[in-house]
């Protein structure tokens, strides 16, 4: 019988929105890479550039394990926002991100 992978229930900055569960291993890979990619100082990072930066920080094996880097990066970014570890720069167009911790 195959072992069941541990999963993480993601959060969303808007608590009325439904959130997915993803494997803990995938979450940890994308979380680490996204926190490396997002700077702590302005001007921050344009959100549209985040998936590409995350992909470059992952090895080929890790990219294959993640699967859809754009989808998982967006989901983990929203989770990090809800946990107040990443924030959007107010009034920025396109959306820009800063790392809080």
XYZ file of N, CA and C in Angstrom:
303
model
N 0.843 -1.172 0.000
C 0.000 0.000 0.000
C 0.897 1.248 0.000
N 0.690 2.199 -0.973
C 1.531 3.394 -1.033
C 1.289 4.315 0.165
N 2.386 4.968 0.575
C 2.273 5.918 1.680
C 1.610 7.196 1.217
N 0.759 7.720 2.045
C 0.078 8.961 1.716
C 0.987 10.148 2.079
N 1.120 11.082 1.148
C 1.947 12.256 1.389
C 1.231 13.238 2.311
N 2.000 13.882 3.163
C 1.443 14.936 4.015
C 1.045 16.106 3.116
N -0.067 16.744 3.455
C -0.556 17.875 2.665
C -0.710 19.104 3.550
N -0.624 20.248 2.918
C -0.761 21.543 3.587
C -2.046 22.187 3.078
N -2.871 22.672 3.997
C -4.046 23.451 3.613
C -3.602 24.902 3.464
N -3.683 25.425 2.251
C -3.251 26.789 2.005
C -4.284 27.787 2.511
N -3.823 29.007 2.745
C -4.689 30.099 3.173
C -4.767 31.121 2.036
N -5.750 31.999 2.109
C -5.932 33.055 1.112
C -6.116 34.374 1.851
N -5.588 35.488 1.324
C -5.776 36.777 1.999
C -7.255 37.137 2.181
N -8.104 36.654 1.289
C -9.549 36.857 1.414
C -10.133 35.567 1.989
N -10.496 35.570 3.282
C -10.948 34.328 3.922
C -12.205 33.713 3.297
N -12.924 34.465 2.483
C -14.129 33.903 1.852
C -13.786 33.026 0.643
N -12.546 33.080 0.191
C -12.127 32.295 -0.981
C -11.744 30.874 -0.579
N -12.083 29.932 -1.434
C -11.698 28.534 -1.216
C -10.206 28.389 -1.499
N -9.564 27.511 -0.767
C -8.126 27.305 -0.952
C -7.822 25.825 -1.151
N -6.795 25.542 -1.944
C -6.427 24.148 -2.204
C -5.525 23.572 -1.117
N -5.336 22.289 -1.183
C -4.333 21.581 -0.386
C -3.274 21.117 -1.385
N -2.006 21.245 -0.994
C -0.936 20.711 -1.833
C 0.004 19.918 -0.939
N 0.802 19.072 -1.570
C 1.712 18.246 -0.775
C 2.706 19.133 -0.033
N 3.088 18.695 1.145
C 4.037 19.449 1.958
C 5.373 19.589 1.235
N 5.806 18.538 0.555
C 7.077 18.581 -0.172
C 7.048 19.664 -1.255
N 5.973 19.718 -2.036
C 5.836 20.725 -3.089
C 5.751 22.122 -2.468
N 4.978 22.256 -1.412
C 4.836 23.538 -0.717
C 6.200 24.043 -0.245
N 6.978 23.161 0.380
C 8.284 23.559 0.905
C 9.226 24.017 -0.203
N 9.225 23.314 -1.344
C 10.082 23.705 -2.468
C 9.715 25.096 -2.987
N 8.427 25.299 -3.241
C 7.980 26.570 -3.813
C 8.103 27.695 -2.783
N 7.824 27.414 -1.524
C 7.926 28.432 -0.464
C 9.360 28.941 -0.350
N 10.307 28.016 -0.271
C 11.716 28.423 -0.145
C 12.166 29.254 -1.345
N 11.835 28.791 -2.536
C 12.252 29.505 -3.749
C 11.561 30.867 -3.846
N 10.285 30.937 -3.494
C 9.582 32.218 -3.602
C 10.098 33.219 -2.578
N 10.456 32.755 -1.389
C 11.009 33.677 -0.402
C 12.396 34.164 -0.811
N 13.150 33.341 -1.520
C 14.448 33.786 -2.056
C 14.235 34.799 -3.176
N 13.178 34.611 -3.949
C 12.940 35.446 -5.130
C 12.412 36.834 -4.778
N 11.641 36.945 -3.705
C 11.003 38.216 -3.364
C 11.930 39.014 -2.443
N 12.318 40.228 -2.860
C 13.221 41.037 -2.044
C 12.511 41.679 -0.853
N 13.302 42.128 0.108
C 12.759 42.799 1.291
C 12.647 44.311 1.097
N 13.244 44.834 0.051
C 13.266 46.279 -0.158
C 12.573 46.653 -1.457
N 12.080 47.896 -1.472
C 11.453 48.398 -2.693
C 12.508 48.541 -3.777
N 12.207 48.357 -5.011
C 10.881 48.358 -5.587
C 10.165 47.018 -5.534
N 10.727 46.023 -4.879
C 10.080 44.716 -4.812
C 10.220 43.955 -6.113
N 9.349 42.993 -6.294
C 9.358 42.149 -7.488
C 7.977 42.186 -8.109
N 7.920 42.390 -9.422
C 6.632 42.338 -10.119
C 6.108 40.900 -10.028
N 4.834 40.769 -9.662
C 4.243 39.447 -9.503
C 4.396 38.608 -10.767
N 4.244 39.224 -11.930
C 4.330 38.443 -13.171
C 5.709 37.801 -13.353
N 6.741 38.320 -12.691
C 8.072 37.743 -12.793
C 8.356 36.650 -11.769
N 7.449 36.476 -10.807
C 7.699 35.511 -9.732
C 7.806 34.063 -10.213
N 6.877 33.548 -11.023
C 7.009 32.137 -11.448
C 8.326 31.847 -12.176
N 8.774 32.771 -13.014
C 10.040 32.570 -13.722
C 11.226 32.540 -12.776
N 11.212 33.430 -11.789
C 12.291 33.441 -10.791
C 12.285 32.157 -9.982
N 11.096 31.710 -9.576
C 10.992 30.462 -8.811
C 11.527 29.305 -9.643
N 11.157 29.242 -10.910
C 11.624 28.167 -11.791
C 13.150 28.157 -11.882
N 13.763 29.336 -11.979
C 15.228 29.408 -12.085
C 15.920 28.981 -10.785
N 15.242 29.150 -9.659
C 15.842 28.768 -8.374
C 15.712 27.268 -8.081
N 14.849 26.575 -8.825
C 14.659 25.136 -8.629
C 15.507 24.354 -9.629
N 15.989 23.207 -9.203
C 16.714 22.326 -10.125
C 15.710 21.682 -11.082
N 16.213 21.049 -12.125
C 15.336 20.378 -13.090
C 14.494 19.306 -12.402
N 15.082 18.573 -11.485
C 14.351 17.527 -10.757
C 13.253 18.158 -9.903
N 13.574 19.266 -9.241
C 12.581 19.948 -8.408
C 11.457 20.527 -9.264
N 11.796 21.100 -10.423
C 10.759 21.645 -11.313
C 9.808 20.555 -11.749
N 10.341 19.378 -12.038
C 9.488 18.256 -12.445
C 8.591 17.819 -11.285
N 9.116 17.830 -10.060
C 8.330 17.441 -8.885
C 7.205 18.429 -8.607
N 7.450 19.699 -8.893
C 6.423 20.715 -8.644
C 5.312 20.596 -9.673
N 5.657 20.425 -10.933
C 4.625 20.344 -11.960
C 4.325 21.720 -12.517
N 3.147 22.271 -12.206
C 2.745 23.584 -12.705
C 3.329 24.674 -11.807
N 4.475 25.184 -12.197
C 5.158 26.183 -11.374
C 4.315 27.447 -11.247
N 3.691 27.893 -12.320
C 2.890 29.120 -12.260
C 1.731 28.960 -11.272
N 0.997 27.862 -11.368
C -0.156 27.653 -10.479
C 0.300 27.514 -9.032
N 1.301 26.676 -8.790
C 1.757 26.461 -7.415
C 2.397 27.718 -6.830
N 3.128 28.473 -7.632
C 3.737 29.706 -7.147
C 2.655 30.713 -6.752
N 1.620 30.836 -7.560
C 0.518 31.744 -7.238
C -0.186 31.307 -5.957
N -0.449 30.029 -5.822
C -1.126 29.519 -4.628
C -0.295 29.748 -3.367
N 0.999 29.473 -3.452
C 1.880 29.660 -2.297
C 2.052 31.157 -2.010
N 2.097 31.995 -3.053
C 2.190 33.449 -2.854
C 0.985 33.957 -2.079
N -0.214 33.509 -2.439
C -1.425 33.918 -1.719
C -1.379 33.437 -0.270
N -0.892 32.226 -0.060
C -0.748 31.692 1.298
C 0.230 32.539 2.101
N 1.348 32.906 1.496
C 2.355 33.732 2.181
C 1.796 35.122 2.495
N 0.957 35.652 1.598
C 0.292 36.930 1.871
C -0.659 36.801 3.060
N -1.447 35.744 3.069
C -2.410 35.533 4.156
C -1.688 35.379 5.493
N -0.505 34.814 5.479
C 0.280 34.634 6.709
C 1.158 35.853 7.013
N 1.008 36.893 6.192
C 1.732 38.162 6.353
C 3.257 38.015 6.279
N 3.705 37.157 5.374
C 5.138 36.984 5.145
C 5.583 37.655 3.850
N 4.619 37.908 2.974
C 4.820 38.662 1.737
C 3.688 39.680 1.702
N 3.991 40.872 1.173
C 2.915 41.853 1.035
C 2.997 42.522 -0.330
N 1.839 43.021 -0.761
C 1.772 43.762 -2.014
C 2.081 45.227 -1.715
N 2.813 45.858 -2.604
C 3.046 47.295 -2.465
C 1.745 48.010 -2.826
N 1.210 48.803 -1.927
C -0.062 49.481 -2.198
C 0.027 50.373 -3.437
N -0.996 50.306 -4.256
C -1.086 51.157 -5.434
C -0.179 50.784 -6.580
N 0.570 49.713 -6.467
C 1.495 49.344 -7.546
C 0.735 48.655 -8.678
N 1.032 49.108 -9.893
C 0.470 48.493 -11.090
C 1.614 48.306 -12.059
N 1.987 47.134 -12.475
C 1.440 45.856 -12.052
C 1.789 45.556 -10.587
N 1.111 44.568 -10.061
C 1.306 44.179 -8.653
C 2.782 43.898 -8.363
N 3.290 44.501 -7.274
C 4.668 44.284 -6.845
C 4.653 43.729 -5.443
N 5.610 42.845 -5.154
C 5.654 42.126 -3.885
C 6.910 42.451 -3.100
N 6.768 42.464 -1.781
C 7.894 42.616 -0.869
C 7.840 41.500 0.156
N 9.007 41.031 0.546
C 9.104 40.022 1.605
C 9.082 40.757 2.933
N 8.249 40.296 3.858
C 8.130 40.927 5.167
C 9.122 40.305 6.129
N 9.195 38.998 6.170
C 10.127 38.284 7.061
C 10.934 37.290 6.272
